[in-house]
PDB file of C-alpha atoms in Angstrom:
ATOM      1  CA  TYR A   1      -9.467 -22.797 -13.919  1.00  0.00           C
ATOM      2  CA  ALA A   2      -9.507 -25.062 -11.205  1.00  0.00           C
ATOM      3  CA  ALA A   3      -6.693 -23.987  -9.372  1.00  0.00           C
ATOM      4  CA  LYS A   4      -7.816 -20.223  -9.581  1.00  0.00           C
ATOM      5  CA  THR A   5     -11.435 -21.172  -8.485  1.00  0.00           C
ATOM      6  CA  LYS A   6     -10.115 -23.070  -5.364  1.00  0.00           C
ATOM      7  CA  ARG A   7      -7.919 -19.982  -4.702  1.00  0.00           C
ATOM      8  CA  SER A   8     -10.185 -17.346  -5.044  1.00  0.00           C
ATOM      9  CA  GLY A   9     -12.539 -19.668  -2.835  1.00  0.00           C
ATOM     10  CA  SER A  10     -10.210 -19.903  -0.133  1.00  0.00           C
ATOM     11  CA  PHE A  11      -9.949 -16.037  -0.407  1.00  0.00           C
ATOM     12  CA  LEU A  12     -13.897 -15.716  -0.147  1.00  0.00           C
ATOM     13  CA  ASN A  13     -13.366 -18.064   2.810  1.00  0.00           C
ATOM     14  CA  PHE A  14     -10.689 -15.668   4.894  1.00  0.00           C
ATOM     15  CA  LEU A  15     -13.031 -13.277   4.172  1.00  0.00           C
ATOM     16  CA  ARG A  16     -16.183 -15.150   5.515  1.00  0.00           C
ATOM     17  CA  SER A  17     -13.997 -16.099   8.574  1.00  0.00           C
ATOM     18  CA  LYS A  18     -13.845 -12.315   9.475  1.00  0.00           C
ATOM     19  CA  ASP A  19     -16.003  -9.943  10.952  1.00  0.00           C
ATOM     20  CA  PRO A  20     -18.174  -8.971   8.215  1.00  0.00           C
ATOM     21  CA  SER A  21     -17.876  -5.543   8.878  1.00  0.00           C
ATOM     22  CA  ARG A  22     -14.457  -5.324   8.638  1.00  0.00           C
ATOM     23  CA  ALA A  23     -14.251  -7.392   5.639  1.00  0.00           C
ATOM     24  CA  CYS A  24     -16.728  -5.601   3.401  1.00  0.00           C
ATOM     25  CA  PRO A  25     -15.950  -1.736   3.445  1.00  0.00           C
ATOM     26  CA  GLN A  26     -18.471   1.196   2.765  1.00  0.00           C
ATOM     27  CA  GLY A  27     -18.485   2.867  -0.221  1.00  0.00           C
ATOM     28  CA  LEU A  28     -16.685   6.458  -0.693  1.00  0.00           C
ATOM     29  CA  ALA A  29     -18.332   9.528  -2.059  1.00  0.00           C
ATOM     30  CA  ASN A  30     -16.703  11.231  -4.851  1.00  0.00           C
ATOM     31  CA  ILE A  31     -15.837  14.921  -3.971  1.00  0.00           C
ATOM     32  CA  GLY A  32     -15.099  16.467  -7.431  1.00  0.00           C
ATOM     33  CA  ASN A  33     -13.613  13.687 -10.078  1.00  0.00           C
ATOM     34  CA  THR A  34     -12.103  11.578  -7.600  1.00  0.00           C
ATOM     35  CA  CYS A  35     -13.199   8.096  -9.014  1.00  0.00           C
ATOM     36  CA  PHE A  36      -9.736   7.057  -9.101  1.00  0.00           C
ATOM     37  CA  MET A  37      -8.602   7.820  -5.786  1.00  0.00           C
ATOM     38  CA  ASN A  38     -11.861   5.875  -4.303  1.00  0.00           C
ATOM     39  CA  ALA A  39     -10.717   2.643  -6.632  1.00  0.00           C
ATOM     40  CA  THR A  40      -7.539   3.042  -5.586  1.00  0.00           C
ATOM     41  CA  ILE A  41      -8.546   3.422  -1.742  1.00  0.00           C
ATOM     42  CA  GLN A  42     -11.096   0.630  -2.146  1.00  0.00           C
ATOM     43  CA  CYS A  43      -8.672  -1.754  -3.594  1.00  0.00           C
ATOM     44  CA  LEU A  44      -6.051  -1.158  -0.968  1.00  0.00           C
ATOM     45  CA  ALA A  45      -8.741  -1.290   1.801  1.00  0.00           C
ATOM     46  CA  ALA A  46      -9.539  -4.889   0.697  1.00  0.00           C
ATOM     47  CA  THR A  47      -5.815  -6.158   0.715  1.00  0.00           C
ATOM     48  CA  PRO A  48      -6.626  -7.776   4.251  1.00  0.00           C
ATOM     49  CA  MET A  49      -3.480  -7.898   5.938  1.00  0.00           C
ATOM     50  CA  LEU A  50      -2.640  -4.323   5.133  1.00  0.00           C
ATOM     51  CA  ASN A  51      -5.830  -3.419   6.378  1.00  0.00           C
ATOM     52  CA  GLU A  52      -5.914  -5.152   9.544  1.00  0.00           C
ATOM     53  CA  TYR A  53      -2.208  -3.860   9.977  1.00  0.00           C
ATOM     54  CA  PHE A  54      -4.048  -0.137  10.131  1.00  0.00           C
ATOM     55  CA  GLN A  55      -7.305  -1.109  11.941  1.00  0.00           C
ATOM     56  CA  THR A  56      -5.516  -2.736  14.978  1.00  0.00           C
ATOM     57  CA  GLY A  57      -3.409   0.494  15.394  1.00  0.00           C
ATOM     58  CA  GLN A  58      -0.130  -2.226  14.454  1.00  0.00           C
ATOM     59  CA  PHE A  59       0.950   0.988  12.101  1.00  0.00           C
ATOM     60  CA  GLU A  60       1.513   3.228  15.304  1.00  0.00           C
ATOM     61  CA  LYS A  61       4.447   1.238  16.252  1.00  0.00           C
ATOM     62  CA  HIS A  62       6.001   2.130  13.204  1.00  0.00           C
ATOM     63  CA  VAL A  63       5.061   5.209  12.008  1.00  0.00           C
ATOM     64  CA  HIS A  64       7.222   8.243  11.720  1.00  0.00           C
ATOM     65  CA  ALA A  65       6.823  11.713  13.279  1.00  0.00           C
ATOM     66  CA  ASP A  66       7.024  13.681  10.569  1.00  0.00           C
ATOM     67  CA  ALA A  67       4.458  10.995   8.760  1.00  0.00           C
ATOM     68  CA  LYS A  68       2.841  12.236   5.806  1.00  0.00           C
ATOM     69  CA  VAL A  69      -0.112   9.752   4.635  1.00  0.00           C
ATOM     70  CA  ALA A  70      -0.263   6.992   7.213  1.00  0.00           C
ATOM     71  CA  SER A  71      -2.498   8.247  10.003  1.00  0.00           C
ATOM     72  CA  ALA A  72      -4.697   9.658   7.452  1.00  0.00           C
ATOM     73  CA  PHE A  73      -5.027   6.513   5.509  1.00  0.00           C
ATOM     74  CA  ALA A  74      -5.401   4.610   8.594  1.00  0.00           C
ATOM     75  CA  GLN A  75      -8.424   7.055   9.942  1.00  0.00           C
ATOM     76  CA  LEU A  76     -10.046   6.196   6.435  1.00  0.00           C
ATOM     77  CA  LEU A  77      -9.813   2.589   6.834  1.00  0.00           C
ATOM     78  CA  ILE A  78     -11.230   2.978  10.517  1.00  0.00           C
ATOM     79  CA  ASP A  79     -13.982   5.316   9.068  1.00  0.00           C
ATOM     80  CA  LEU A  80     -14.773   2.719   6.019  1.00  0.00           C
ATOM     81  CA  ARG A  81     -15.614   0.073   8.553  1.00  0.00           C
ATOM     82  CA  SER A  82     -17.915   1.990  11.070  1.00  0.00           C
ATOM     83  CA  ARG A  83     -20.098   3.948   9.043  1.00  0.00           C
ATOM     84  CA  LYS A  84     -23.286   2.933   7.710  1.00  0.00           C
ATOM     85  CA  ALA A  85     -23.249   5.739   4.732  1.00  0.00           C
ATOM     86  CA  PRO A  86     -20.688   6.421   1.887  1.00  0.00           C
ATOM     87  CA  VAL A  87     -17.214   8.148   3.715  1.00  0.00           C
ATOM     88  CA  VAL A  88     -16.411  11.608   2.290  1.00  0.00           C
ATOM     89  CA  PRO A  89     -12.467  11.028   2.244  1.00  0.00           C
ATOM     90  CA  THR A  90     -11.756  14.840   2.607  1.00  0.00           C
ATOM     91  CA  ALA A  91      -9.189  14.754   5.668  1.00  0.00           C
ATOM     92  CA  PHE A  92      -7.249  11.696   3.454  1.00  0.00           C
ATOM     93  CA  LYS A  93      -7.571  14.057   0.363  1.00  0.00           C
ATOM     94  CA  LYS A  94      -6.060  16.821   2.363  1.00  0.00           C
ATOM     95  CA  ALA A  95      -3.135  14.662   3.715  1.00  0.00           C
ATOM     96  CA  LEU A  96      -2.534  13.230   0.124  1.00  0.00           C
ATOM     97  CA  ASP A  97      -2.897  16.780  -1.500  1.00  0.00           C
ATOM     98  CA  LYS A  98       0.147  18.065   0.678  1.00  0.00           C
ATOM     99  CA  TYR A  99       2.372  14.821   0.216  1.00  0.00           C
ATOM    100  CA  ALA A 100       1.817  14.690  -3.294  1.00  0.00           C
ATOM    101  CA  PRO A 101       0.784  18.160  -4.853  1.00  0.00           C
ATOM    102  CA  SER A 102       0.689  16.594  -8.316  1.00  0.00           C
ATOM    103  CA  PHE A 103      -2.497  15.122  -6.995  1.00  0.00           C
ATOM    104  CA  ALA A 104      -3.909  18.224  -5.662  1.00  0.00           C
ATOM    105  CA  GLY A 105      -7.409  19.571  -6.706  1.00  0.00           C
ATOM    106  CA  PHE A 106     -10.755  17.510  -8.087  1.00  0.00           C
ATOM    107  CA  GLU A 107      -8.979  16.653 -11.712  1.00  0.00           C
ATOM    108  CA  HIS A 108      -9.168  13.366 -12.953  1.00  0.00           C
ATOM    109  CA  GLN A 109      -5.914  11.341 -12.698  1.00  0.00           C
ATOM    110  CA  ASP A 110      -4.340   8.333 -12.973  1.00  0.00           C
ATOM    111  CA  ALA A 111      -5.553   5.495 -10.814  1.00  0.00           C
ATOM    112  CA  HIS A 112      -1.934   3.308 -11.472  1.00  0.00           C
ATOM    113  CA  GLU A 113      -0.047   6.347 -10.809  1.00  0.00           C
ATOM    114  CA  LEU A 114      -2.037   7.597  -7.223  1.00  0.00           C
ATOM    115  CA  LEU A 115      -1.579   3.748  -6.333  1.00  0.00           C
ATOM    116  CA  ALA A 116       2.527   3.890  -6.752  1.00  0.00           C
ATOM    117  CA  VAL A 117       2.647   7.209  -5.265  1.00  0.00           C
ATOM    118  CA  LEU A 118       0.278   6.156  -2.138  1.00  0.00           C
ATOM    119  CA  LEU A 119       2.419   3.166  -1.349  1.00  0.00           C
ATOM    120  CA  HIS A 120       5.312   4.938  -1.284  1.00  0.00           C
ATOM    121  CA  GLY A 121       4.126   7.399   0.641  1.00  0.00           C
ATOM    122  CA  LEU A 122       2.884   4.845   3.026  1.00  0.00           C
ATOM    123  CA  HIS A 123       6.530   3.030   2.760  1.00  0.00           C
ATOM    124  CA  GLU A 124       7.908   6.379   3.909  1.00  0.00           C
ATOM    125  CA  ASP A 125       5.891   6.949   6.734  1.00  0.00           C
ATOM    126  CA  LEU A 126       5.996   3.306   8.228  1.00  0.00           C
ATOM    127  CA  ASN A 127       9.844   2.050   6.894  1.00  0.00           C
ATOM    128  CA  ARG A 128      11.594   0.443   9.877  1.00  0.00           C
ATOM    129  CA  SER A 129      15.027   0.638   8.483  1.00  0.00           C
ATOM    130  CA  SER A 130      17.738   3.116   9.480  1.00  0.00           C
ATOM    131  CA  THR A 131      20.012   1.845   6.727  1.00  0.00           C
ATOM    132  CA  ASN A 132      20.399   3.525   3.194  1.00  0.00           C
ATOM    133  CA  SER A 133      23.376   5.403   2.088  1.00  0.00           C
ATOM    134  CA  ASN A 134      25.957   2.879   3.007  1.00  0.00           C
ATOM    135  CA  LEU A 135      24.258   0.095   0.562  1.00  0.00           C
ATOM    136  CA  ALA A 136      24.183   2.395  -2.328  1.00  0.00           C
ATOM    137  CA  LYS A 137      27.167   0.776  -3.777  1.00  0.00           C
ATOM    138  CA  PRO A 138      27.019  -3.320  -4.738  1.00  0.00           C
ATOM    139  CA  LEU A 139      27.276  -5.788  -2.215  1.00  0.00           C
ATOM    140  CA  VAL A 140      29.762  -7.849  -4.312  1.00  0.00           C
ATOM    141  CA  ASP A 141      31.309  -7.383  -7.694  1.00  0.00           C
ATOM    142  CA  PRO A 142      29.448  -7.948  -9.689  1.00  0.00           C
ATOM    143  CA  PRO A 143      26.063  -7.823  -8.163  1.00  0.00           C
ATOM    144  CA  THR A 144      23.980 -10.688  -8.146  1.00  0.00           C
ATOM    145  CA  GLU A 145      20.201 -11.013  -8.045  1.00  0.00           C
ATOM    146  CA  GLU A 146      20.300 -12.162  -4.134  1.00  0.00           C
ATOM    147  CA  SER A 147      22.766  -9.469  -3.121  1.00  0.00           C
ATOM    148  CA  GLU A 148      21.094  -6.937  -4.854  1.00  0.00           C
ATOM    149  CA  TRP A 149      17.740  -8.047  -3.213  1.00  0.00           C
ATOM    150  CA  SER A 150      19.353  -8.497   0.507  1.00  0.00           C
ATOM    151  CA  LYS A 151      20.271  -4.830  -0.221  1.00  0.00           C
ATOM    152  CA  HIS A 152      16.931  -3.954  -1.146  1.00  0.00           C
ATOM    153  CA  ARG A 153      15.186  -5.675   1.780  1.00  0.00           C
ATOM    154  CA  ALA A 154      18.206  -4.107   4.094  1.00  0.00           C
ATOM    155  CA  MET A 155      16.947  -0.563   2.826  1.00  0.00           C
ATOM    156  CA  HIS A 156      13.388  -1.085   2.464  1.00  0.00           C
ATOM    157  CA  THR A 157      11.205  -2.855   5.956  1.00  0.00           C
ATOM    158  CA  SER A 158       7.531  -1.507   6.008  1.00  0.00           C
ATOM    159  CA  VAL A 159       4.520  -3.439   5.731  1.00  0.00           C
ATOM    160  CA  ILE A 160       4.294  -1.936   2.662  1.00  0.00           C
ATOM    161  CA  SER A 161       7.346  -3.561   1.472  1.00  0.00           C
ATOM    162  CA  ASP A 162       6.390  -6.862   2.818  1.00  0.00           C
ATOM    163  CA  LEU A 163       2.994  -7.031   1.144  1.00  0.00           C
ATOM    164  CA  PHE A 164       4.121  -5.550  -2.061  1.00  0.00           C
ATOM    165  CA  ASP A 165       7.845  -5.578  -2.492  1.00  0.00           C
ATOM    166  CA  GLY A 166       8.979  -7.998  -5.500  1.00  0.00           C
ATOM    167  CA  GLN A 167      12.090  -8.916  -7.568  1.00  0.00           C
ATOM    168  CA  GLN A 168      11.918  -9.315 -11.285  1.00  0.00           C
ATOM    169  CA  LYS A 169      15.084 -10.778 -13.528  1.00  0.00           C
ATOM    170  CA  ILE A 170      15.045  -9.853 -17.136  1.00  0.00           C
ATOM    171  CA  SER A 171      17.070 -11.030 -19.721  1.00  0.00           C
ATOM    172  CA  THR A 172      17.971 -10.197 -23.223  1.00  0.00           C
ATOM    173  CA  GLN A 173      19.324 -12.083 -25.527  1.00  0.00           C
ATOM    174  CA  CYS A 174      20.092 -10.921 -28.906  1.00  0.00           C
ATOM    175  CA  ARG A 175      20.432 -13.158 -32.132  1.00  0.00           C
TER     176      ARG A 175
END
């Protein structure tokens, strides 16, 4: 418990050390039944390094010309910090609907599914790697955790992969 409290305190101190208007976003207005989307956006907006990357315009150095959601997401984060009233995320919703038609309309959806789709879309819009097909086969035979992680990182270099990607090793043992 003490370790968790200490970490939490460090995070709170980090937030307090920043400009309060950047650390505490305004709310989002529901447009239809979009609470799942608003909750997902608020979680991502509360990720300090991601928020700073978009707020300071760093993303513009990496965004692809055919980007689907990164610019709309950046504008939404800026709006969350600059307005005194709840933000109506209409422009972001339109960009999301175009990128992921399964989220079109105003029906209730799953927040976790949206998070996965949104992170994927942001990653695709911001991926700095031009490496892809030549890494389809294993780097070593048999593949190791290190070789697979190296292959993954060579193909996926964006702020999204830097912040959210990880590797998990699972083994099954029969008795």
